[in-house]
């Protein structure tokens, strides 16, 4: 009996995403951005082949749109054929974005691709050299929404060494996304499976270690909300252990950057600083789309800030970029308000009250909730008095600046 299985866990490929909000960028770059979901797919296939995995899981939202562009279908089949040549199988389910009844045409995949067509949970058995090694469970969305809790349909149906559940959905309490196929972590744990390959949430998350319950996130960020590295998991399971390795696959990276330009006395210094920041980003992140927030001294900007930020954006986007590139999508501005703390602290108004309260709390008492927080306390070392002081100062500055700004507007 096989005691070991290895696979790639991916989800939310969103092939052929249109990247609508980016159409203003130079045409050549926009074409590359539009190509990025396909490039990530190619990288995924490369990783599967290089790692010689037993199979690949794709948990829903393979296509960005239920009507599946011909381009995305053609590229996907091409990718699947490469896996077929290496005898790597794929287990695939559809999600809310590519639900089955939205199709405009019918199609078949190569024989190494196993699709969960039904909305009822069913299973496939994966064989390795003729031996059954893993049972893989899953279902596909027939319509855009699956509102039912599907967990009761997952049951161990075979005696294979490994059992893996694929589920495109979200934790019942999740407030940030459409809650489809809601589940509780405890419900998944109770199934006694070896791995839960989730999809739907685009932010990578390991919800549990034993057994692993994992969102790999999407392969390629699609908007400024999806920053950082994006990719898949390479997973190895044995009867007694699991190892997970995140592998970044994004072709283009979205990043949010904070720039402190409060020391700049002249606008051209801000421009220069921004050029440096963007250049550095192109080195750190290679191809990237940036959202930049600049903090400037309030005296620096007199007119309408929107003109100012647009000009800055044009300045950095026009910079000649050879092999590396970084495009700035948005620039926002935070004005640093200068204030005389002592004067304010003596005032009989709310801001004065706030500053006095901060001065009273130099002992860091207000940090107490962090140290008794169930999750945070596992990771936090006690703060030194210097750290407490600087946290205190930063918090005070943030709050007072914000209050002064409100007062003005
Ligand atoms: Mn998705």
CSV table of N, CA and C and ligand atoms in Angstrom, one decimal, residues 12 14 61 96-97 168 200 202, ligand 1:
chain,number,residue,atom,x,y,z
A,12,UNK,N,-9.3,29.0,-7.9
A,12,UNK,CA,-9.5,30.4,-8.3
A,12,UNK,C,-8.5,30.9,-9.3
A,14,UNK,N,-9.3,31.9,-12.3
A,14,UNK,CA,-10.0,33.0,-13.0
A,14,UNK,C,-9.3,33.3,-14.3
A,61,UNK,N,-13.8,28.1,-9.8
A,61,UNK,CA,-13.4,29.4,-10.4
A,61,UNK,C,-12.2,29.2,-11.3
A,96,UNK,N,-18.5,29.4,-8.1
A,96,UNK,CA,-19.6,30.4,-8.4
A,96,UNK,C,-19.3,31.2,-9.7
A,97,UNK,N,-18.0,31.4,-10.1
A,97,UNK,CA,-17.7,32.2,-11.3
A,97,UNK,C,-17.9,31.3,-12.5
A,168,UNK,N,-15.4,24.5,-2.5
A,168,UNK,CA,-15.4,25.9,-2.9
A,168,UNK,C,-16.5,26.6,-2.1
A,200,UNK,N,-12.4,29.6,-3.2
A,200,UNK,CA,-13.3,30.7,-3.1
A,200,UNK,C,-12.7,32.0,-2.5
A,202,UNK,N,-9.8,34.5,-2.0
A,202,UNK,CA,-8.6,34.7,-2.8
A,202,UNK,C,-7.4,35.0,-2.0
B,1,LIG,MN1,-12.9,33.1,-7.0
